Amino acid sequence: MLIVLVMFALGLLLGFIGAGGAGVVIAVLTVVFGIPIHTALGTSLSAMIFTMISGAYSHFREGNVVVKNGVAIGIFGAIGAFIGAQIAAGLPAKELKWMTACMLLLSALLLWLRIFFANRGIFSRSESEAGPTGMSFWLMASGLGLVTGVLSGTFGIGATPFIQIGLLIFFHMSIHQSAGTTMLVILPIALLGGLGYLTAGHLDVMLLFKVTIGLIVGAYIGAKFTRRLDPFILKISMVAVPIFGGLLLLFGR
């Protein structure tokens, strides 16, 4: 029950900032509850399946999803995530813990660039431009999918900022479509990544149920505060959450 309550509180924060929060979930499960890092990775990644279904559907209704790009990148991402889960299974817990922490801190840096330079360069693009076609499209889709999929599968994070920036740079999407399409990309990544951890024996179904229930209910309520608080608080929180998760993993017991 304590895990459900803590995940509910965490879900309030994640719903407020509009993030999947896989990294900070990993940190809390590992450091606060003493869950083995491999199990925490598998549980966190699998829990994202349910939040991504809701988010992707909502963005699709708003016209923010480029289905072809999302499906193509997501398929390769799923393959990469399954491979990444097998890689993680072979890494010692100590090394995997600090590597995941470093990935969270890198994600925070990318989010900072995304948020505080929102009106500059690729981050200011309000309309999609012509993207790659033919063989170039498939090469970029497979490259972006495999790289971000392996990152997600190995470190249990959704790799959201990596996918978004890849969509902006290589597929010339608008900032809104990159956000919506990213959720579609993450869905198969979370599904196959979770399956990879399950086959490796690092997925606790009951723990997954507790984490998912807490996060979904908390995120639903937390989302109602997004437009009610100062936007600056929202921006700071979005960057602070992965930093907190990374530092907790690095310096927690």
PDB file of C-alpha atoms in Angstrom:
ATOM      1  CA  MET A   1       0.000   0.000   0.000  1.00  0.00           C
ATOM      2  CA  LEU A   2       2.870   2.376   0.763  1.00  0.00           C
ATOM      3  CA  ILE A   3       4.199   1.940  -2.785  1.00  0.00           C
ATOM      4  CA  VAL A   4       0.769   2.813  -4.198  1.00  0.00           C
ATOM      5  CA  LEU A   5       0.573   5.967  -2.058  1.00  0.00           C
ATOM      6  CA  VAL A   6       4.077   7.103  -2.991  1.00  0.00           C
ATOM      7  CA  MET A   7       3.400   6.439  -6.681  1.00  0.00           C
ATOM      8  CA  PHE A   8       0.156   8.400  -6.333  1.00  0.00           C
ATOM      9  CA  ALA A   9       2.094  11.378  -4.959  1.00  0.00           C
ATOM     10  CA  LEU A  10       4.674  10.989  -7.715  1.00  0.00           C
ATOM     11  CA  GLY A  11       1.876  10.722 -10.268  1.00  0.00           C
ATOM     12  CA  LEU A  12       0.508  14.083  -9.083  1.00  0.00           C
ATOM     13  CA  LEU A  13       3.867  15.668  -9.937  1.00  0.00           C
ATOM     14  CA  LEU A  14       4.268  13.828 -13.235  1.00  0.00           C
ATOM     15  CA  GLY A  15       0.729  14.668 -14.289  1.00  0.00           C
ATOM     16  CA  PHE A  16       1.423  18.311 -13.528  1.00  0.00           C
ATOM     17  CA  ILE A  17       4.555  18.462 -15.690  1.00  0.00           C
ATOM     18  CA  GLY A  18       3.166  16.152 -18.393  1.00  0.00           C
ATOM     19  CA  ALA A  19       5.986  13.575 -18.316  1.00  0.00           C
ATOM     20  CA  GLY A  20       6.127   9.793 -18.178  1.00  0.00           C
ATOM     21  CA  GLY A  21       8.657  10.006 -15.358  1.00  0.00           C
ATOM     22  CA  ALA A  22      10.161   6.558 -15.854  1.00  0.00           C
ATOM     23  CA  GLY A  23      13.536   7.699 -14.554  1.00  0.00           C
ATOM     24  CA  VAL A  24      12.342   9.153 -11.278  1.00  0.00           C
ATOM     25  CA  VAL A  25      10.123   6.095 -10.721  1.00  0.00           C
ATOM     26  CA  ILE A  26      13.223   3.925 -11.104  1.00  0.00           C
ATOM     27  CA  ALA A  27      15.105   6.072  -8.579  1.00  0.00           C
ATOM     28  CA  VAL A  28      12.312   5.968  -5.975  1.00  0.00           C
ATOM     29  CA  LEU A  29      11.744   2.223  -6.324  1.00  0.00           C
ATOM     30  CA  THR A  30      15.462   1.496  -6.066  1.00  0.00           C
ATOM     31  CA  VAL A  31      16.561   3.898  -3.336  1.00  0.00           C
ATOM     32  CA  VAL A  32      13.408   4.311  -1.224  1.00  0.00           C
ATOM     33  CA  PHE A  33      11.933   0.810  -1.446  1.00  0.00           C
ATOM     34  CA  GLY A  34      15.078  -1.215  -2.068  1.00  0.00           C
ATOM     35  CA  ILE A  35      13.779  -2.799  -5.284  1.00  0.00           C
ATOM     36  CA  PRO A  36      16.626  -4.320  -7.349  1.00  0.00           C
ATOM     37  CA  ILE A  37      17.625  -1.955 -10.160  1.00  0.00           C
ATOM     38  CA  HIS A  38      16.844  -4.471 -12.917  1.00  0.00           C
ATOM     39  CA  THR A  39      13.316  -5.019 -11.586  1.00  0.00           C
ATOM     40  CA  ALA A  40      12.807  -1.286 -11.143  1.00  0.00           C
ATOM     41  CA  LEU A  41      13.861  -0.699 -14.764  1.00  0.00           C
ATOM     42  CA  GLY A  42      11.477  -3.331 -16.115  1.00  0.00           C
ATOM     43  CA  THR A  43       8.589  -2.141 -13.956  1.00  0.00           C
ATOM     44  CA  SER A  44       9.051   1.531 -14.813  1.00  0.00           C
ATOM     45  CA  LEU A  45       9.323   0.912 -18.546  1.00  0.00           C
ATOM     46  CA  SER A  46       6.286  -1.396 -18.560  1.00  0.00           C
ATOM     47  CA  ALA A  47       4.179   1.106 -16.606  1.00  0.00           C
ATOM     48  CA  MET A  48       4.686   3.597 -19.420  1.00  0.00           C
ATOM     49  CA  ILE A  49       2.562   1.427 -21.730  1.00  0.00           C
ATOM     50  CA  PHE A  50      -0.617   2.587 -20.046  1.00  0.00           C
ATOM     51  CA  THR A  51       0.277   6.273 -19.813  1.00  0.00           C
ATOM     52  CA  MET A  52       1.420   6.339 -23.433  1.00  0.00           C
ATOM     53  CA  ILE A  53      -1.846   4.802 -24.691  1.00  0.00           C
ATOM     54  CA  SER A  54      -3.795   7.635 -23.105  1.00  0.00           C
ATOM     55  CA  GLY A  55      -1.362  10.350 -24.175  1.00  0.00           C
ATOM     56  CA  ALA A  56      -0.987   9.136 -27.765  1.00  0.00           C
ATOM     57  CA  TYR A  57      -4.757   8.885 -28.240  1.00  0.00           C
ATOM     58  CA  SER A  58      -5.272  12.387 -26.884  1.00  0.00           C
ATOM     59  CA  HIS A  59      -2.594  13.840 -29.186  1.00  0.00           C
ATOM     60  CA  PHE A  60      -4.019  11.913 -32.136  1.00  0.00           C
ATOM     61  CA  ARG A  61      -7.418  13.538 -31.598  1.00  0.00           C
ATOM     62  CA  GLU A  62      -5.695  16.928 -31.544  1.00  0.00           C
ATOM     63  CA  GLY A  63      -3.956  16.218 -34.869  1.00  0.00           C
ATOM     64  CA  ASN A  64      -0.487  16.154 -33.300  1.00  0.00           C
ATOM     65  CA  VAL A  65       0.545  12.661 -34.442  1.00  0.00           C
ATOM     66  CA  VAL A  66       2.235  11.817 -37.750  1.00  0.00           C
ATOM     67  CA  VAL A  67       1.139   8.187 -37.822  1.00  0.00           C
ATOM     68  CA  LYS A  68       3.516   6.946 -40.536  1.00  0.00           C
ATOM     69  CA  ASN A  69       6.573   8.341 -38.765  1.00  0.00           C
ATOM     70  CA  GLY A  70       5.404   7.198 -35.353  1.00  0.00           C
ATOM     71  CA  VAL A  71       4.691   3.643 -36.461  1.00  0.00           C
ATOM     72  CA  ALA A  72       7.919   3.257 -38.470  1.00  0.00           C
ATOM     73  CA  ILE A  73      10.193   4.649 -35.750  1.00  0.00           C
ATOM     74  CA  GLY A  74       8.229   2.803 -33.078  1.00  0.00           C
ATOM     75  CA  ILE A  75       8.699  -0.584 -34.766  1.00  0.00           C
ATOM     76  CA  PHE A  76      12.466  -0.165 -34.915  1.00  0.00           C
ATOM     77  CA  GLY A  77      12.383   1.328 -31.426  1.00  0.00           C
ATOM     78  CA  ALA A  78      10.603  -1.773 -30.118  1.00  0.00           C
ATOM     79  CA  ILE A  79      13.330  -3.993 -31.579  1.00  0.00           C
ATOM     80  CA  GLY A  80      15.960  -1.782 -29.968  1.00  0.00           C
ATOM     81  CA  ALA A  81      14.139  -1.827 -26.624  1.00  0.00           C
ATOM     82  CA  PHE A  82      14.023  -5.614 -26.557  1.00  0.00           C
ATOM     83  CA  ILE A  83      17.749  -5.721 -27.308  1.00  0.00           C
ATOM     84  CA  GLY A  84      18.380  -3.064 -24.656  1.00  0.00           C
ATOM     85  CA  ALA A  85      16.544  -5.109 -22.033  1.00  0.00           C
ATOM     86  CA  GLN A  86      18.839  -8.058 -22.759  1.00  0.00           C
ATOM     87  CA  ILE A  87      21.867  -5.765 -22.488  1.00  0.00           C
ATOM     88  CA  ALA A  88      20.650  -4.457 -19.120  1.00  0.00           C
ATOM     89  CA  ALA A  89      20.136  -8.010 -17.840  1.00  0.00           C
ATOM     90  CA  GLY A  90      23.838  -8.667 -18.380  1.00  0.00           C
ATOM     91  CA  LEU A  91      25.072  -5.519 -16.623  1.00  0.00           C
ATOM     92  CA  PRO A  92      26.014  -5.546 -12.918  1.00  0.00           C
ATOM     93  CA  ALA A  93      23.518  -3.658 -10.739  1.00  0.00           C
ATOM     94  CA  LYS A  94      26.054  -1.082  -9.529  1.00  0.00           C
ATOM     95  CA  GLU A  95      27.198  -0.085 -13.011  1.00  0.00           C
ATOM     96  CA  LEU A  96      23.630  -0.061 -14.343  1.00  0.00           C
ATOM     97  CA  LYS A  97      22.548   2.221 -11.507  1.00  0.00           C
ATOM     98  CA  TRP A  98      25.077   4.987 -12.185  1.00  0.00           C
ATOM     99  CA  MET A  99      24.689   4.681 -15.953  1.00  0.00           C
ATOM    100  CA  THR A 100      20.925   5.172 -15.585  1.00  0.00           C
ATOM    101  CA  ALA A 101      21.581   8.175 -13.335  1.00  0.00           C
ATOM    102  CA  CYS A 102      23.826   9.730 -15.987  1.00  0.00           C
ATOM    103  CA  MET A 103      21.149   9.182 -18.627  1.00  0.00           C
ATOM    104  CA  LEU A 104      18.621  10.984 -16.436  1.00  0.00           C
ATOM    105  CA  LEU A 105      20.930  13.958 -16.009  1.00  0.00           C
ATOM    106  CA  LEU A 106      21.526  14.064 -19.764  1.00  0.00           C
ATOM    107  CA  SER A 107      17.760  13.975 -20.297  1.00  0.00           C
ATOM    108  CA  ALA A 108      17.425  16.921 -17.917  1.00  0.00           C
ATOM    109  CA  LEU A 109      19.966  18.878 -19.981  1.00  0.00           C
ATOM    110  CA  LEU A 110      18.053  18.196 -23.203  1.00  0.00           C
ATOM    111  CA  LEU A 111      14.781  19.180 -21.531  1.00  0.00           C
ATOM    112  CA  TRP A 112      16.389  22.404 -20.352  1.00  0.00           C
ATOM    113  CA  LEU A 113      17.423  23.199 -23.926  1.00  0.00           C
ATOM    114  CA  ARG A 114      13.946  22.273 -25.168  1.00  0.00           C
ATOM    115  CA  ILE A 115      12.129  24.425 -22.596  1.00  0.00           C
ATOM    116  CA  PHE A 116      14.262  27.519 -22.200  1.00  0.00           C
ATOM    117  CA  PHE A 117      15.162  27.851 -25.877  1.00  0.00           C
ATOM    118  CA  ALA A 118      11.606  27.153 -27.036  1.00  0.00           C
ATOM    119  CA  ASN A 119      11.501  30.208 -29.275  1.00  0.00           C
ATOM    120  CA  ARG A 120      14.769  29.596 -31.059  1.00  0.00           C
ATOM    121  CA  GLY A 121      15.878  27.378 -33.949  1.00  0.00           C
ATOM    122  CA  ILE A 122      14.188  24.004 -34.327  1.00  0.00           C
ATOM    123  CA  PHE A 123      12.313  24.486 -31.045  1.00  0.00           C
ATOM    124  CA  SER A 124      10.330  27.385 -32.514  1.00  0.00           C
ATOM    125  CA  ARG A 125       9.043  25.520 -35.589  1.00  0.00           C
ATOM    126  CA  SER A 126       5.240  25.802 -35.510  1.00  0.00           C
ATOM    127  CA  GLU A 127       4.607  24.137 -38.885  1.00  0.00           C
ATOM    128  CA  SER A 128       5.994  20.867 -40.216  1.00  0.00           C
ATOM    129  CA  GLU A 129       8.377  21.042 -43.159  1.00  0.00           C
ATOM    130  CA  ALA A 130       9.003  18.442 -45.848  1.00  0.00           C
ATOM    131  CA  GLY A 131      10.738  15.472 -44.267  1.00  0.00           C
ATOM    132  CA  PRO A 132      12.802  12.652 -45.785  1.00  0.00           C
ATOM    133  CA  THR A 133      11.224  10.266 -48.279  1.00  0.00           C
ATOM    134  CA  GLY A 134      12.029   6.893 -49.802  1.00  0.00           C
ATOM    135  CA  MET A 135      15.191   5.180 -48.632  1.00  0.00           C
ATOM    136  CA  SER A 136      16.271   8.236 -46.619  1.00  0.00           C
ATOM    137  CA  PHE A 137      13.075   8.004 -44.599  1.00  0.00           C
ATOM    138  CA  TRP A 138      13.629   4.362 -43.688  1.00  0.00           C
ATOM    139  CA  LEU A 139      17.298   4.877 -42.881  1.00  0.00           C
ATOM    140  CA  MET A 140      16.480   7.742 -40.512  1.00  0.00           C
ATOM    141  CA  ALA A 141      13.472   5.936 -39.017  1.00  0.00           C
ATOM    142  CA  SER A 142      15.501   2.793 -38.337  1.00  0.00           C
ATOM    143  CA  GLY A 143      18.460   4.749 -36.966  1.00  0.00           C
ATOM    144  CA  LEU A 144      16.414   6.946 -34.624  1.00  0.00           C
ATOM    145  CA  GLY A 145      14.220   4.028 -33.568  1.00  0.00           C
ATOM    146  CA  LEU A 146      17.038   1.598 -32.828  1.00  0.00           C
ATOM    147  CA  VAL A 147      19.163   4.127 -30.933  1.00  0.00           C
ATOM    148  CA  THR A 148      16.362   5.485 -28.747  1.00  0.00           C
ATOM    149  CA  GLY A 149      14.917   1.992 -28.321  1.00  0.00           C
ATOM    150  CA  VAL A 150      18.197   0.592 -27.033  1.00  0.00           C
ATOM    151  CA  LEU A 151      18.528   3.572 -24.668  1.00  0.00           C
ATOM    152  CA  SER A 152      15.001   3.023 -23.362  1.00  0.00           C
ATOM    153  CA  GLY A 153      15.389  -0.721 -22.989  1.00  0.00           C
ATOM    154  CA  THR A 154      18.797  -0.571 -21.342  1.00  0.00           C
ATOM    155  CA  PHE A 155      18.088   2.225 -18.889  1.00  0.00           C
ATOM    156  CA  GLY A 156      14.333   1.862 -18.442  1.00  0.00           C
ATOM    157  CA  ILE A 157      13.567   5.441 -19.494  1.00  0.00           C
ATOM    158  CA  GLY A 158      11.244   6.595 -22.241  1.00  0.00           C
ATOM    159  CA  ALA A 159      14.006   8.624 -23.949  1.00  0.00           C
ATOM    160  CA  THR A 160      11.401  11.312 -24.648  1.00  0.00           C
ATOM    161  CA  PRO A 161      13.787  14.259 -25.208  1.00  0.00           C
ATOM    162  CA  PHE A 162      16.011  12.166 -27.492  1.00  0.00           C
ATOM    163  CA  ILE A 163      13.060  11.113 -29.651  1.00  0.00           C
ATOM    164  CA  GLN A 164      11.589  14.619 -29.799  1.00  0.00           C
ATOM    165  CA  ILE A 165      14.847  16.230 -30.865  1.00  0.00           C
ATOM    166  CA  GLY A 166      15.381  13.473 -33.448  1.00  0.00           C
ATOM    167  CA  LEU A 167      11.933  14.155 -34.915  1.00  0.00           C
ATOM    168  CA  LEU A 168      12.654  17.889 -35.043  1.00  0.00           C
ATOM    169  CA  ILE A 169      16.065  17.533 -36.678  1.00  0.00           C
ATOM    170  CA  PHE A 170      15.683  14.565 -39.024  1.00  0.00           C
ATOM    171  CA  PHE A 171      11.956  14.646 -39.844  1.00  0.00           C
ATOM    172  CA  HIS A 172      11.439  18.431 -39.754  1.00  0.00           C
ATOM    173  CA  MET A 173       8.289  18.221 -37.629  1.00  0.00           C
ATOM    174  CA  SER A 174       6.631  21.080 -35.801  1.00  0.00           C
ATOM    175  CA  ILE A 175       7.169  21.208 -32.045  1.00  0.00           C
ATOM    176  CA  HIS A 176       3.573  20.096 -31.416  1.00  0.00           C
ATOM    177  CA  GLN A 177       3.741  17.149 -33.790  1.00  0.00           C
ATOM    178  CA  SER A 178       7.080  16.039 -32.376  1.00  0.00           C
ATOM    179  CA  ALA A 179       5.524  15.906 -28.894  1.00  0.00           C
ATOM    180  CA  GLY A 180       2.483  13.923 -30.034  1.00  0.00           C
ATOM    181  CA  THR A 181       4.367  11.549 -32.332  1.00  0.00           C
ATOM    182  CA  THR A 182       6.888  10.813 -29.569  1.00  0.00           C
ATOM    183  CA  MET A 183       4.117   9.284 -27.457  1.00  0.00           C
ATOM    184  CA  LEU A 184       3.180   6.956 -30.317  1.00  0.00           C
ATOM    185  CA  VAL A 185       6.843   5.982 -30.756  1.00  0.00           C
ATOM    186  CA  ILE A 186       7.260   5.195 -27.041  1.00  0.00           C
ATOM    187  CA  LEU A 187       4.237   2.868 -26.926  1.00  0.00           C
ATOM    188  CA  PRO A 188       5.805  -0.111 -28.801  1.00  0.00           C
ATOM    189  CA  ILE A 189       9.150   0.675 -27.147  1.00  0.00           C
ATOM    190  CA  ALA A 190       7.586   0.270 -23.705  1.00  0.00           C
ATOM    191  CA  LEU A 191       5.697  -2.850 -24.796  1.00  0.00           C
ATOM    192  CA  LEU A 192       8.682  -4.746 -26.234  1.00  0.00           C
ATOM    193  CA  GLY A 193      11.056  -3.385 -23.598  1.00  0.00           C
ATOM    194  CA  GLY A 194       8.751  -4.655 -20.856  1.00  0.00           C
ATOM    195  CA  LEU A 195       8.542  -8.026 -22.626  1.00  0.00           C
ATOM    196  CA  GLY A 196      12.326  -8.112 -22.759  1.00  0.00           C
ATOM    197  CA  TYR A 197      12.576  -7.605 -19.004  1.00  0.00           C
ATOM    198  CA  LEU A 198       9.855 -10.223 -18.469  1.00  0.00           C
ATOM    199  CA  THR A 199      11.744 -12.845 -20.469  1.00  0.00           C
ATOM    200  CA  ALA A 200      14.903 -11.962 -18.548  1.00  0.00           C
ATOM    201  CA  GLY A 201      13.070 -12.516 -15.252  1.00  0.00           C
ATOM    202  CA  HIS A 202      13.169  -8.874 -14.151  1.00  0.00           C
ATOM    203  CA  LEU A 203       9.493  -7.929 -14.163  1.00  0.00           C
ATOM    204  CA  ASP A 204       7.371  -8.171 -10.997  1.00  0.00           C
ATOM    205  CA  VAL A 205       3.729  -8.176 -12.133  1.00  0.00           C
ATOM    206  CA  MET A 206       2.297  -7.273  -8.705  1.00  0.00           C
ATOM    207  CA  LEU A 207       4.767  -4.409  -8.324  1.00  0.00           C
ATOM    208  CA  LEU A 208       3.838  -3.247 -11.828  1.00  0.00           C
ATOM    209  CA  PHE A 209       0.162  -3.230 -10.846  1.00  0.00           C
ATOM    210  CA  LYS A 210       0.817  -1.116  -7.734  1.00  0.00           C
ATOM    211  CA  VAL A 211       3.025   1.346  -9.596  1.00  0.00           C
ATOM    212  CA  THR A 212       0.591   1.691 -12.500  1.00  0.00           C
ATOM    213  CA  ILE A 213      -2.476   2.254 -10.309  1.00  0.00           C
ATOM    214  CA  GLY A 214      -0.726   4.909  -8.233  1.00  0.00           C
ATOM    215  CA  LEU A 215       0.727   6.739 -11.223  1.00  0.00           C
ATOM    216  CA  ILE A 216      -2.449   6.747 -13.331  1.00  0.00           C
ATOM    217  CA  VAL A 217      -4.697   8.080 -10.566  1.00  0.00           C
ATOM    218  CA  GLY A 218      -2.132  10.638  -9.437  1.00  0.00           C
ATOM    219  CA  ALA A 219      -1.338  11.804 -12.966  1.00  0.00           C
ATOM    220  CA  TYR A 220      -5.028  12.265 -13.773  1.00  0.00           C
ATOM    221  CA  ILE A 221      -5.434  14.631 -10.820  1.00  0.00           C
ATOM    222  CA  GLY A 222      -2.051  16.309 -11.263  1.00  0.00           C
ATOM    223  CA  ALA A 223      -2.797  17.213 -14.878  1.00  0.00           C
ATOM    224  CA  LYS A 224      -5.581  19.499 -13.672  1.00  0.00           C
ATOM    225  CA  PHE A 225      -2.992  21.814 -12.100  1.00  0.00           C
ATOM    226  CA  THR A 226      -0.891  22.300 -15.244  1.00  0.00           C
ATOM    227  CA  ARG A 227      -2.767  25.391 -16.425  1.00  0.00           C
ATOM    228  CA  ARG A 228      -3.503  26.671 -12.916  1.00  0.00           C
ATOM    229  CA  LEU A 229       0.039  27.389 -11.750  1.00  0.00           C
ATOM    230  CA  ASP A 230       2.665  29.817 -13.008  1.00  0.00           C
ATOM    231  CA  PRO A 231       4.280  28.546 -16.260  1.00  0.00           C
ATOM    232  CA  PHE A 232       7.723  29.250 -14.797  1.00  0.00           C
ATOM    233  CA  ILE A 233       7.021  26.756 -11.994  1.00  0.00           C
ATOM    234  CA  LEU A 234       6.050  24.208 -14.634  1.00  0.00           C
ATOM    235  CA  LYS A 235       9.276  24.748 -16.601  1.00  0.00           C
ATOM    236  CA  ILE A 236      11.471  24.472 -13.507  1.00  0.00           C
ATOM    237  CA  SER A 237       9.638  21.325 -12.381  1.00  0.00           C
ATOM    238  CA  MET A 238      10.072  19.630 -15.763  1.00  0.00           C
ATOM    239  CA  VAL A 239      13.850  19.978 -15.538  1.00  0.00           C
ATOM    240  CA  ALA A 240      14.076  19.379 -11.782  1.00  0.00           C
ATOM    241  CA  VAL A 241      12.313  15.997 -11.820  1.00  0.00           C
ATOM    242  CA  PRO A 242      14.920  14.072 -13.914  1.00  0.00           C
ATOM    243  CA  ILE A 243      17.727  15.858 -12.047  1.00  0.00           C
ATOM    244  CA  PHE A 244      16.218  14.682  -8.762  1.00  0.00           C
ATOM    245  CA  GLY A 245      15.949  11.124 -10.089  1.00  0.00           C
ATOM    246  CA  GLY A 246      19.538  11.125 -11.333  1.00  0.00           C
ATOM    247  CA  LEU A 247      20.975  12.510  -8.098  1.00  0.00           C
ATOM    248  CA  LEU A 248      18.887  10.101  -6.022  1.00  0.00           C
ATOM    249  CA  LEU A 249      20.362   7.177  -7.938  1.00  0.00           C
ATOM    250  CA  LEU A 250      23.898   8.542  -7.707  1.00  0.00           C
ATOM    251  CA  PHE A 251      23.928   9.425  -4.021  1.00  0.00           C
ATOM    252  CA  GLY A 252      21.139   7.293  -2.564  1.00  0.00           C
ATOM    253  CA  ARG A 253      21.965   4.273  -0.485  1.00  0.00           C
TER     254      ARG A 253
END
